[in-house]
């Protein structure tokens, strides 16, 4: 189980893989982290960009099976 933001302070996109999600985050000045959650039987998956990370605010984090969390800094 990996950490995931319970409150997304950014926005959610649909992306094919975690690398595309990463590039969306680094291209957004306010993005400090992202979650990538594969959706089985779908061509795209959920990519959540966030203006916070686990160092700024740990209280917003929970665990979700299958979710990939990555901080940018």
PDB file of N, CA and C in Angstrom, residues 5 7-14 21-22 24-26 28 30-37 46-53 70:
ATOM      1  N   UNK A   5      -3.094  11.119  -1.638  1.00  0.00           N
ATOM      2  CA  UNK A   5      -3.766  12.295  -1.084  1.00  0.00           C
ATOM      3  C   UNK A   5      -5.260  12.039  -0.996  1.00  0.00           C
ATOM      4  N   UNK A   7      -7.263  14.586  -0.197  1.00  0.00           N
ATOM      5  CA  UNK A   7      -7.793  15.847  -0.706  1.00  0.00           C
ATOM      6  C   UNK A   7      -6.855  16.327  -1.801  1.00  0.00           C
ATOM      7  N   UNK A   8      -7.333  16.313  -3.011  1.00  0.00           N
ATOM      8  CA  UNK A   8      -6.513  16.753  -4.131  1.00  0.00           C
ATOM      9  C   UNK A   8      -6.668  18.263  -4.283  1.00  0.00           C
ATOM     10  N   UNK A   9      -5.590  18.996  -4.074  1.00  0.00           N
ATOM     11  CA  UNK A   9      -5.653  20.447  -4.165  1.00  0.00           C
ATOM     12  C   UNK A   9      -5.447  20.930  -5.593  1.00  0.00           C
ATOM     13  N   UNK A  10      -5.195  20.003  -6.504  1.00  0.00           N
ATOM     14  CA  UNK A  10      -4.996  20.361  -7.904  1.00  0.00           C
ATOM     15  C   UNK A  10      -6.162  19.890  -8.732  1.00  0.00           C
ATOM     16  N   UNK A  11      -5.879  19.001  -9.661  1.00  0.00           N
ATOM     17  CA  UNK A  11      -6.941  18.500 -10.518  1.00  0.00           C
ATOM     18  C   UNK A  11      -6.615  17.098 -10.992  1.00  0.00           C
ATOM     19  N   UNK A  12      -7.614  16.424 -11.547  1.00  0.00           N
ATOM     20  CA  UNK A  12      -7.476  15.045 -12.001  1.00  0.00           C
ATOM     21  C   UNK A  12      -7.530  14.990 -13.520  1.00  0.00           C
ATOM     22  N   UNK A  13      -6.609  14.235 -14.080  1.00  0.00           N
ATOM     23  CA  UNK A  13      -6.531  14.025 -15.521  1.00  0.00           C
ATOM     24  C   UNK A  13      -6.600  12.533 -15.802  1.00  0.00           C
ATOM     25  N   UNK A  14      -6.834  12.178 -17.028  1.00  0.00           N
ATOM     26  CA  UNK A  14      -6.763  10.781 -17.439  1.00  0.00           C
ATOM     27  C   UNK A  14      -5.516  10.624 -18.303  1.00  0.00           C
ATOM     28  N   UNK A  21       1.815  11.262 -16.391  1.00  0.00           N
ATOM     29  CA  UNK A  21       1.334  11.964 -15.200  1.00  0.00           C
ATOM     30  C   UNK A  21       2.468  12.804 -14.596  1.00  0.00           C
ATOM     31  N   UNK A  22       3.651  12.214 -14.500  1.00  0.00           N
ATOM     32  CA  UNK A  22       4.832  12.923 -13.995  1.00  0.00           C
ATOM     33  C   UNK A  22       5.102  14.184 -14.826  1.00  0.00           C
ATOM     34  N   UNK A  24       3.068  15.906 -16.642  1.00  0.00           N
ATOM     35  CA  UNK A  24       2.021  16.907 -16.386  1.00  0.00           C
ATOM     36  C   UNK A  24       2.345  17.682 -15.111  1.00  0.00           C
ATOM     37  N   UNK A  25       2.794  16.975 -14.086  1.00  0.00           N
ATOM     38  CA  UNK A  25       3.095  17.618 -12.805  1.00  0.00           C
ATOM     39  C   UNK A  25       4.290  18.566 -12.922  1.00  0.00           C
ATOM     40  N   UNK A  26       5.385  18.113 -13.517  1.00  0.00           N
ATOM     41  CA  UNK A  26       6.565  18.981 -13.606  1.00  0.00           C
ATOM     42  C   UNK A  26       6.335  20.180 -14.522  1.00  0.00           C
ATOM     43  N   UNK A  28       3.595  21.909 -14.459  1.00  0.00           N
ATOM     44  CA  UNK A  28       2.706  22.796 -13.702  1.00  0.00           C
ATOM     45  C   UNK A  28       3.491  23.362 -12.510  1.00  0.00           C
ATOM     46  N   UNK A  30       2.754  24.844  -9.776  1.00  0.00           N
ATOM     47  CA  UNK A  30       2.243  24.632  -8.417  1.00  0.00           C
ATOM     48  C   UNK A  30       2.191  23.167  -8.004  1.00  0.00           C
ATOM     49  N   UNK A  31       2.507  22.251  -8.896  1.00  0.00           N
ATOM     50  CA  UNK A  31       2.395  20.824  -8.588  1.00  0.00           C
ATOM     51  C   UNK A  31       3.612  20.343  -7.793  1.00  0.00           C
ATOM     52  N   UNK A  32       3.361  19.772  -6.608  1.00  0.00           N
ATOM     53  CA  UNK A  32       4.427  19.231  -5.769  1.00  0.00           C
ATOM     54  C   UNK A  32       4.421  17.711  -5.717  1.00  0.00           C
ATOM     55  N   UNK A  33       3.302  17.104  -6.084  1.00  0.00           N
ATOM     56  CA  UNK A  33       3.212  15.643  -6.071  1.00  0.00           C
ATOM     57  C   UNK A  33       2.068  15.199  -6.971  1.00  0.00           C
ATOM     58  N   UNK A  34       2.051  13.897  -7.245  1.00  0.00           N
ATOM     59  CA  UNK A  34       0.948  13.349  -8.026  1.00  0.00           C
ATOM     60  C   UNK A  34       0.645  11.931  -7.581  1.00  0.00           C
ATOM     61  N   UNK A  35      -0.578  11.519  -7.848  1.00  0.00           N
ATOM     62  CA  UNK A  35      -1.028  10.140  -7.633  1.00  0.00           C
ATOM     63  C   UNK A  35      -1.405   9.579  -8.988  1.00  0.00           C
ATOM     64  N   UNK A  36      -1.025   8.346  -9.221  1.00  0.00           N
ATOM     65  CA  UNK A  36      -1.425   7.658 -10.446  1.00  0.00           C
ATOM     66  C   UNK A  36      -2.134   6.388 -10.028  1.00  0.00           C
ATOM     67  N   UNK A  37      -3.380   6.250 -10.441  1.00  0.00           N
ATOM     68  CA  UNK A  37      -4.174   5.088 -10.062  1.00  0.00           C
ATOM     69  C   UNK A  37      -4.683   4.388 -11.314  1.00  0.00           C
ATOM     70  N   UNK A  46      -6.265   7.252 -13.765  1.00  0.00           N
ATOM     71  CA  UNK A  46      -6.452   8.529 -13.067  1.00  0.00           C
ATOM     72  C   UNK A  46      -5.107   9.113 -12.636  1.00  0.00           C
ATOM     73  N   UNK A  47      -4.897  10.368 -12.956  1.00  0.00           N
ATOM     74  CA  UNK A  47      -3.686  11.110 -12.594  1.00  0.00           C
ATOM     75  C   UNK A  47      -4.130  12.342 -11.808  1.00  0.00           C
ATOM     76  N   UNK A  48      -3.792  12.381 -10.523  1.00  0.00           N
ATOM     77  CA  UNK A  48      -4.179  13.515  -9.680  1.00  0.00           C
ATOM     78  C   UNK A  48      -2.953  14.366  -9.392  1.00  0.00           C
ATOM     79  N   UNK A  49      -3.005  15.632  -9.763  1.00  0.00           N
ATOM     80  CA  UNK A  49      -1.926  16.573  -9.484  1.00  0.00           C
ATOM     81  C   UNK A  49      -2.262  17.324  -8.206  1.00  0.00           C
ATOM     82  N   UNK A  50      -1.231  17.570  -7.389  1.00  0.00           N
ATOM     83  CA  UNK A  50      -1.481  18.220  -6.107  1.00  0.00           C
ATOM     84  C   UNK A  50      -0.466  19.321  -5.826  1.00  0.00           C
ATOM     85  N   UNK A  51      -0.935  20.369  -5.179  1.00  0.00           N
ATOM     86  CA  UNK A  51      -0.085  21.469  -4.754  1.00  0.00           C
ATOM     87  C   UNK A  51       0.523  21.230  -3.386  1.00  0.00           C
ATOM     88  N   UNK A  52       0.466  20.007  -2.892  1.00  0.00           N
ATOM     89  CA  UNK A  52       1.031  19.639  -1.594  1.00  0.00           C
ATOM     90  C   UNK A  52       1.806  18.336  -1.762  1.00  0.00           C
ATOM     91  N   UNK A  53       2.604  18.004  -0.758  1.00  0.00           N
ATOM     92  CA  UNK A  53       3.277  16.708  -0.754  1.00  0.00           C
ATOM     93  C   UNK A  53       3.345  16.184   0.673  1.00  0.00           C
ATOM     94  N   UNK A  70       3.976   9.992  -5.996  1.00  0.00           N
ATOM     95  CA  UNK A  70       5.321  10.493  -6.226  1.00  0.00           C
ATOM     96  C   UNK A  70       5.364  11.982  -5.912  1.00  0.00           C
TER      97      UNK A  70
END
